[in-house]
Amino acid sequence: MQNLKVLLVDDEEEFVTTLAERLELRGIQARSVTDGEIALQMIETNPPRVVILDVMMPGLGGLEVLKRIKAQKPQIHVILLTGRGSTKEGIEGMQRGAFDYLMKPINIEELIKKMQEAIKSQP
Amino acid sequence: MFGHKDKEVAFFGKITAGITHEINNVLAIIKESSGLLEDILAVTGEDTFPHKEKFKKALKRILGQIQRGVAITNNLNWFAHSSDHSPTSVDLNEVTEQMVLLASRFARLKNVGLETGPKDGPFIIKTHPVALQMALFISIEIFLDLITSGGKITLFPRKIQNNYVVGIHFEGMTADDANLPQAIITSDRWAFLQETMACLGGSAQADESASGILLYFTET
């Protein structure tokens, strides 16, 4: 997992920056962003291997961002973050190409495990 | 009953569901922040951090309360979303389990245990979830009004002939223990329970043999 490039996309800035710090302490190169449009630009210029993407975001919603990532860079794996009452969106996201989804609040070890699984499945 | 009132209930449900999402985000931030502190503590030597153990204990307590908060918001979220579709198909087992969790605080205030009985089923009925939850809650409240302190209320979903039934039984002492069925049907909430069950196409009966209430739902 060392040097793995991950992009975290969630409109909750304190959540996403803290999670990025925790991943960095584990040797993962984590960048964070709170806006879907900016996330797509970052993916275009400096693509990560995995994107952690919140489903419920203002502006460009998570499922729309997912659709554009898959059109733009289909090799990038996307793991969705959903609320407890939003599992429907998580399942819909997987049907649209997301690798998996996790419910917030997340367990960081579970997130890392999902990222490992995603990378292993990457062609 | 199910018209404008349904829209009001849906409105309350939508607002409550939105708030539970917000609370969940707050809990997620607290969890990551306390997790970050744990990560930093893990790489900090004992000699450079004299109160390390106390910090660890405090962080453990915070994590425990986050888990508690997540469980409460999950239940509240489930409750709020129950007004999304009405009528809809529900499993009586699932609804009674959720209501036991949601009403547990009210029972705890009277030192009363609240639980579901042995699980059978599933018992799927098409109904109005909010009115169903209300009927279960009123039944629990009837007992809580009669109980002085202590005892146990158990909810048993089951099938009797062509009817789905939820039995709500009480074990313990009440102020009018000699005639509990009579106390149930003369309680202030009994008429409201019957009215609610009638709206659901069912009925409420005092269960004379088992110190309880039986809620009958017609199979659909």
Short mmCIF file of C-alpha atoms in Angstrom, two decimals:
data_model
loop_
_atom_site.label_atom_id
_atom_site.label_comp_id
_atom_site.label_asym_id
_atom_site.label_seq_id
_atom_site.Cartn_x
_atom_site.Cartn_y
_atom_site.Cartn_z
CA MET A 1 0.00 0.00 0.00
CA GLN A 2 3.06 2.25 0.25
CA ASN A 3 2.92 5.12 -2.27
CA LEU A 4 -0.61 4.24 -3.32
CA LYS A 5 -2.27 7.35 -4.74
CA VAL A 6 -5.78 7.93 -3.46
CA LEU A 7 -8.16 10.82 -3.94
CA LEU A 8 -10.81 11.45 -1.26
CA VAL A 9 -13.91 13.37 -2.39
CA ASP A 10 -16.42 14.50 0.24
CA ASP A 11 -18.04 17.86 0.92
CA GLU A 12 -17.37 17.45 4.67
CA GLU A 13 -13.94 19.09 4.71
CA GLU A 14 -12.97 18.13 8.26
CA PHE A 15 -13.89 14.52 7.61
CA VAL A 16 -11.95 14.26 4.40
CA THR A 17 -8.80 16.10 5.55
CA THR A 18 -8.60 14.07 8.77
CA LEU A 19 -9.08 10.80 6.89
CA ALA A 20 -6.34 11.87 4.44
CA GLU A 21 -3.98 12.52 7.38
CA ARG A 22 -4.69 9.08 8.82
CA LEU A 23 -4.04 7.40 5.48
CA GLU A 24 -0.79 9.35 5.07
CA LEU A 25 0.35 8.10 8.48
CA ARG A 26 -0.03 4.62 6.94
CA GLY A 27 2.14 5.51 3.94
CA ILE A 28 -0.68 6.16 1.48
CA GLN A 29 -0.50 9.27 -0.73
CA ALA A 30 -3.89 10.75 -0.01
CA ARG A 31 -5.22 13.98 -1.47
CA SER A 32 -8.61 15.40 -0.56
CA VAL A 33 -11.15 17.63 -2.24
CA THR A 34 -14.65 18.83 -1.31
CA ASP A 35 -16.09 19.47 -4.76
CA GLY A 36 -17.01 16.99 -7.51
CA GLU A 37 -16.05 19.27 -10.43
CA ILE A 38 -12.60 19.98 -8.98
CA ALA A 39 -12.18 16.27 -8.26
CA LEU A 40 -12.70 15.48 -11.94
CA GLN A 41 -10.06 18.07 -12.91
CA MET A 42 -7.60 16.57 -10.41
CA ILE A 43 -8.30 13.09 -11.77
CA GLU A 44 -7.60 14.32 -15.32
CA THR A 45 -4.27 15.99 -14.49
CA ASN A 46 -2.94 13.58 -11.85
CA PRO A 47 -4.95 10.36 -11.81
CA PRO A 48 -5.04 8.35 -8.56
CA ARG A 49 -5.40 4.56 -8.50
CA VAL A 50 -8.42 4.71 -6.20
CA VAL A 51 -11.07 7.35 -5.57
CA ILE A 52 -13.06 7.38 -2.31
CA LEU A 53 -16.25 9.22 -3.19
CA ASP A 54 -19.16 10.42 -1.06
CA VAL A 55 -22.55 9.80 -2.67
CA MET A 56 -24.37 12.74 -1.12
CA MET A 57 -22.65 15.95 -2.19
CA PRO A 58 -24.02 19.35 -3.17
CA GLY A 59 -23.50 20.42 -6.77
CA LEU A 60 -22.22 17.48 -8.76
CA GLY A 61 -23.49 14.47 -6.79
CA GLY A 62 -21.40 11.37 -6.13
CA LEU A 63 -23.18 9.15 -8.66
CA GLU A 64 -22.68 11.74 -11.42
CA VAL A 65 -18.98 12.10 -10.50
CA LEU A 66 -18.72 8.29 -10.63
CA LYS A 67 -20.29 8.23 -14.11
CA ARG A 68 -17.80 10.81 -15.39
CA ILE A 69 -14.80 9.07 -13.80
CA LYS A 70 -15.79 5.83 -15.46
CA ALA A 71 -16.18 7.60 -18.82
CA GLN A 72 -12.91 9.52 -18.37
CA LYS A 73 -10.62 6.93 -16.69
CA PRO A 74 -12.36 3.54 -16.46
CA GLN A 75 -9.27 1.91 -14.90
CA ILE A 76 -9.64 3.97 -11.70
CA HIS A 77 -11.46 2.13 -8.96
CA VAL A 78 -14.10 4.02 -7.04
CA ILE A 79 -15.23 3.17 -3.51
CA LEU A 80 -18.39 4.99 -2.50
CA LEU A 81 -19.24 6.36 0.93
CA THR A 82 -22.92 6.36 1.86
CA GLY A 83 -25.07 7.24 4.86
CA ARG A 84 -26.92 4.44 6.68
CA GLY A 85 -30.17 5.29 4.95
CA SER A 86 -28.54 5.50 1.52
CA THR A 87 -27.59 1.91 0.78
CA LYS A 88 -29.81 2.12 -2.31
CA GLU A 89 -27.39 4.69 -3.78
CA GLY A 90 -24.45 2.44 -2.88
CA ILE A 91 -25.97 -0.49 -4.74
CA GLU A 92 -26.88 1.75 -7.68
CA GLY A 93 -23.28 3.02 -7.70
CA MET A 94 -21.95 -0.55 -7.91
CA GLN A 95 -24.26 -1.17 -10.85
CA ARG A 96 -22.70 1.89 -12.46
CA GLY A 97 -19.16 0.62 -12.01
CA ALA A 98 -18.12 1.42 -8.42
CA PHE A 99 -15.89 -1.26 -6.89
CA ASP A 100 -17.77 -1.25 -3.59
CA TYR A 101 -19.39 1.02 -1.02
CA LEU A 102 -18.89 1.67 2.69
CA MET A 103 -21.24 3.26 5.18
CA LYS A 104 -20.19 6.31 7.20
CA PRO A 105 -18.77 6.53 9.82
CA ILE A 106 -16.20 4.21 8.24
CA ASN A 107 -13.62 1.90 9.79
CA ILE A 108 -10.21 2.90 8.39
CA GLU A 109 -8.90 -0.67 8.38
CA GLU A 110 -11.95 -1.78 6.41
CA LEU A 111 -11.39 1.07 3.95
CA ILE A 112 -7.75 0.05 3.44
CA LYS A 113 -8.82 -3.57 2.94
CA LYS A 114 -11.30 -2.49 0.26
CA MET A 115 -8.59 -0.43 -1.45
CA GLN A 116 -6.27 -3.46 -1.44
CA GLU A 117 -9.00 -5.61 -2.96
CA ALA A 118 -9.63 -2.96 -5.59
CA ILE A 119 -5.95 -2.78 -6.58
CA LYS A 120 -5.65 -6.56 -6.73
CA SER A 121 -8.63 -6.70 -9.07
CA GLN A 122 -7.15 -3.97 -11.29
CA PRO A 123 -6.05 -5.32 -14.70
CA MET B 1 -56.92 9.33 8.15
CA PHE B 2 -54.50 8.65 5.27
CA GLY B 3 -54.54 11.81 3.16
CA HIS B 4 -53.27 15.17 4.26
CA LYS B 5 -51.98 13.56 7.46
CA ASP B 6 -49.81 11.25 5.33
CA LYS B 7 -48.18 14.29 3.75
CA GLU B 8 -47.54 15.80 7.17
CA VAL B 9 -45.95 12.56 8.36
CA ALA B 10 -43.88 12.36 5.17
CA PHE B 11 -42.71 15.93 5.79
CA PHE B 12 -41.61 15.09 9.34
CA GLY B 13 -39.94 11.95 8.05
CA LYS B 14 -38.03 13.78 5.34
CA ILE B 15 -36.75 16.48 7.70
CA THR B 16 -35.81 13.91 10.37
CA ALA B 17 -34.01 11.71 7.83
CA GLY B 18 -32.04 14.75 6.62
CA ILE B 19 -31.03 15.60 10.18
CA THR B 20 -29.91 12.04 10.88
CA HIS B 21 -27.59 12.29 7.84
CA GLU B 22 -26.12 15.48 9.31
CA ILE B 23 -25.65 13.90 12.75
CA ASN B 24 -24.02 10.92 11.05
CA ASN B 25 -21.54 13.25 9.35
CA VAL B 26 -20.74 14.87 12.71
CA LEU B 27 -20.11 11.42 14.22
CA ALA B 28 -17.91 10.49 11.25
CA ILE B 29 -15.75 13.59 11.83
CA ILE B 30 -15.46 12.88 15.58
CA LYS B 31 -14.56 9.26 14.80
CA GLU B 32 -11.80 10.21 12.34
CA SER B 33 -10.46 12.92 14.69
CA SER B 34 -10.28 10.55 17.66
CA GLY B 35 -8.81 7.91 15.32
CA LEU B 36 -6.10 10.36 14.30
CA LEU B 37 -5.27 10.98 17.97
CA GLU B 38 -5.04 7.21 18.50
CA ASP B 39 -2.72 6.91 15.49
CA ILE B 40 -0.46 9.66 16.86
CA LEU B 41 -0.46 8.11 20.34
CA ALA B 42 0.51 4.76 18.86
CA VAL B 43 3.75 6.22 17.50
CA THR B 44 4.50 8.29 20.64
CA GLY B 45 6.85 6.83 23.28
CA GLU B 46 5.69 6.41 26.93
CA ASP B 47 8.52 8.61 28.21
CA THR B 48 7.56 11.53 25.95
CA PHE B 49 3.86 11.32 26.85
CA PRO B 50 3.37 10.79 30.62
CA HIS B 51 -0.46 10.61 30.51
CA LYS B 52 -0.66 8.30 27.53
CA GLU B 53 -2.81 5.62 29.24
CA LYS B 54 -5.34 8.21 30.42
CA PHE B 55 -5.61 9.57 26.89
CA LYS B 56 -6.08 6.06 25.52
CA LYS B 57 -8.89 5.40 28.01
CA ALA B 58 -10.61 8.68 27.16
CA LEU B 59 -10.36 7.92 23.44
CA LYS B 60 -11.87 4.47 24.04
CA ARG B 61 -14.81 6.11 25.81
CA ILE B 62 -15.26 8.55 22.93
CA LEU B 63 -15.28 5.64 20.47
CA GLY B 64 -17.88 3.81 22.58
CA GLN B 65 -20.13 6.86 22.58
CA ILE B 66 -19.69 7.28 18.81
CA GLN B 67 -20.88 3.69 18.35
CA ARG B 68 -23.84 4.43 20.61
CA GLY B 69 -24.63 7.59 18.66
CA VAL B 70 -24.39 5.73 15.35
CA ALA B 71 -26.82 3.05 16.60
CA ILE B 72 -29.30 5.71 17.76
CA THR B 73 -29.13 7.69 14.50
CA ASN B 74 -29.48 4.46 12.48
CA ASN B 75 -32.71 3.66 14.32
CA LEU B 76 -33.96 7.19 13.94
CA ASN B 77 -33.06 7.15 10.25
CA TRP B 78 -34.95 3.89 9.76
CA PHE B 79 -37.94 5.38 11.60
CA ALA B 80 -37.85 8.57 9.51
CA HIS B 81 -37.69 6.62 6.24
CA SER B 82 -40.69 4.50 7.24
CA SER B 83 -42.95 7.31 6.03
CA ASP B 84 -41.42 7.28 2.51
CA HIS B 85 -43.85 4.74 1.07
CA SER B 86 -47.30 4.12 2.48
CA PRO B 87 -48.83 1.57 2.23
CA THR B 88 -45.88 -0.77 1.77
CA SER B 89 -44.83 -4.33 2.61
CA VAL B 90 -43.11 -4.75 5.96
CA ASP B 91 -41.94 -7.66 8.07
CA LEU B 92 -43.65 -7.55 11.47
CA ASN B 93 -40.50 -9.01 13.07
CA GLU B 94 -38.37 -6.17 11.75
CA VAL B 95 -40.86 -3.48 12.75
CA THR B 96 -41.27 -4.82 16.29
CA GLU B 97 -37.49 -5.09 16.73
CA GLN B 98 -37.01 -1.49 15.62
CA MET B 99 -39.85 -0.27 17.86
CA VAL B 100 -38.29 -2.06 20.84
CA LEU B 101 -35.06 -0.16 20.20
CA LEU B 102 -36.83 3.17 19.68
CA ALA B 103 -39.01 2.82 22.80
CA SER B 104 -36.26 1.43 25.03
CA ARG B 105 -35.56 4.79 26.68
CA PHE B 106 -39.22 5.16 27.75
CA ALA B 107 -39.13 1.67 29.29
CA ARG B 108 -35.76 2.30 30.95
CA LEU B 109 -37.20 5.33 32.77
CA LYS B 110 -39.58 2.91 34.54
CA ASN B 111 -36.94 0.23 35.05
CA VAL B 112 -38.87 -1.96 32.65
CA GLY B 113 -37.19 -4.38 30.27
CA LEU B 114 -38.41 -4.25 26.67
CA GLU B 115 -37.70 -7.06 24.23
CA THR B 116 -38.98 -9.16 21.34
CA GLY B 117 -39.95 -12.79 21.86
CA PRO B 118 -38.55 -15.80 19.96
CA LYS B 119 -38.33 -15.03 16.26
CA ASP B 120 -40.48 -16.82 13.72
CA GLY B 121 -41.72 -15.80 10.31
CA PRO B 122 -41.03 -13.61 8.32
CA PHE B 123 -44.51 -12.14 8.67
CA ILE B 124 -44.93 -9.83 5.69
CA ILE B 125 -47.96 -7.55 5.59
CA LYS B 126 -48.87 -4.61 3.39
CA THR B 127 -49.67 -1.74 5.70
CA HIS B 128 -49.05 1.86 6.69
CA PRO B 129 -45.70 1.64 8.56
CA VAL B 130 -46.09 4.80 10.62
CA ALA B 131 -49.56 3.82 11.90
CA LEU B 132 -48.26 0.32 12.64
CA GLN B 133 -45.36 1.73 14.66
CA MET B 134 -47.79 4.02 16.44
CA ALA B 135 -50.03 1.05 17.39
CA LEU B 136 -47.04 -0.81 18.82
CA PHE B 137 -45.89 2.25 20.72
CA ILE B 138 -49.35 2.99 22.17
CA SER B 139 -49.53 -0.63 23.35
CA ILE B 140 -46.16 -0.27 25.08
CA GLU B 141 -47.29 3.03 26.61
CA ILE B 142 -50.47 1.44 28.00
CA PHE B 143 -48.30 -0.95 30.03
CA LEU B 144 -45.83 1.74 31.05
CA ASP B 145 -48.75 3.80 32.41
CA LEU B 146 -49.95 0.85 34.52
CA ILE B 147 -46.55 -0.27 35.80
CA THR B 148 -45.19 1.31 38.97
CA SER B 149 -41.59 0.14 38.42
CA GLY B 150 -39.78 -2.96 37.15
CA GLY B 151 -40.89 -5.95 35.09
CA LYS B 152 -40.63 -6.87 31.44
CA ILE B 153 -42.66 -6.15 28.29
CA THR B 154 -42.26 -8.62 25.42
CA LEU B 155 -43.53 -8.21 21.86
CA PHE B 156 -44.30 -11.43 19.96
CA PRO B 157 -45.16 -11.31 16.26
CA ARG B 158 -46.84 -14.54 15.16
CA LYS B 159 -49.49 -16.01 12.86
CA ILE B 160 -52.83 -17.22 14.19
CA GLN B 161 -54.98 -18.86 11.49
CA ASN B 162 -55.23 -16.27 8.69
CA ASN B 163 -54.22 -13.34 10.84
CA TYR B 164 -50.87 -11.87 11.66
CA VAL B 165 -50.79 -10.92 15.32
CA VAL B 166 -48.44 -9.01 17.57
CA GLY B 167 -48.83 -9.98 21.21
CA ILE B 168 -47.60 -7.49 23.78
CA HIS B 169 -47.21 -9.19 27.13
CA PHE B 170 -46.15 -7.99 30.53
CA GLU B 171 -44.42 -9.87 33.34
CA GLY B 172 -44.22 -8.08 36.70
CA MET B 173 -46.32 -6.05 39.11
CA THR B 174 -48.84 -3.37 38.18
CA ALA B 175 -50.95 -1.11 40.40
CA ASP B 176 -54.04 -3.09 39.39
CA ASP B 177 -52.49 -6.52 39.09
CA ALA B 178 -55.66 -8.34 40.10
CA ASN B 179 -57.39 -7.34 36.90
CA LEU B 180 -54.86 -6.32 34.28
CA PRO B 181 -57.07 -6.93 31.20
CA GLN B 182 -59.71 -4.64 32.75
CA ALA B 183 -57.07 -2.01 33.52
CA ILE B 184 -55.89 -2.19 29.89
CA ILE B 185 -59.28 -1.64 28.31
CA THR B 186 -60.17 1.19 30.70
CA SER B 187 -56.85 3.00 30.18
CA ASP B 188 -56.87 6.43 28.54
CA ARG B 189 -54.99 5.18 25.50
CA TRP B 190 -57.16 2.15 24.72
CA ALA B 191 -59.65 4.00 22.47
CA PHE B 192 -56.78 5.60 20.55
CA LEU B 193 -55.17 2.18 20.05
CA GLN B 194 -58.42 0.75 18.73
CA GLU B 195 -58.89 3.71 16.42
CA THR B 196 -55.33 3.29 15.08
CA MET B 197 -55.81 -0.44 14.53
CA ALA B 198 -59.13 0.21 12.78
CA CYS B 199 -57.31 2.55 10.36
CA LEU B 200 -54.95 -0.34 9.62
CA GLY B 201 -57.90 -2.66 8.96
CA GLY B 202 -57.19 -4.63 12.13
CA SER B 203 -58.22 -4.67 15.77
CA ALA B 204 -56.86 -4.60 19.32
CA GLN B 205 -57.97 -7.02 22.02
CA ALA B 206 -57.03 -7.48 25.65
CA ASP B 207 -55.44 -10.91 26.08
CA GLU B 208 -57.05 -12.22 29.25
CA SER B 209 -55.02 -15.43 29.37
CA ALA B 210 -51.57 -13.87 29.09
CA SER B 211 -51.68 -10.42 30.70
CA GLY B 212 -51.38 -8.59 27.47
CA ILE B 213 -52.69 -6.99 24.30
CA LEU B 214 -53.18 -8.69 20.95
CA LEU B 215 -52.98 -6.62 17.78
CA TYR B 216 -54.65 -8.38 14.82
CA PHE B 217 -53.64 -7.57 11.27
CA THR B 218 -55.54 -8.98 8.32
CA GLU B 219 -53.44 -10.89 5.83
CA THR B 220 -53.14 -9.17 2.45
#
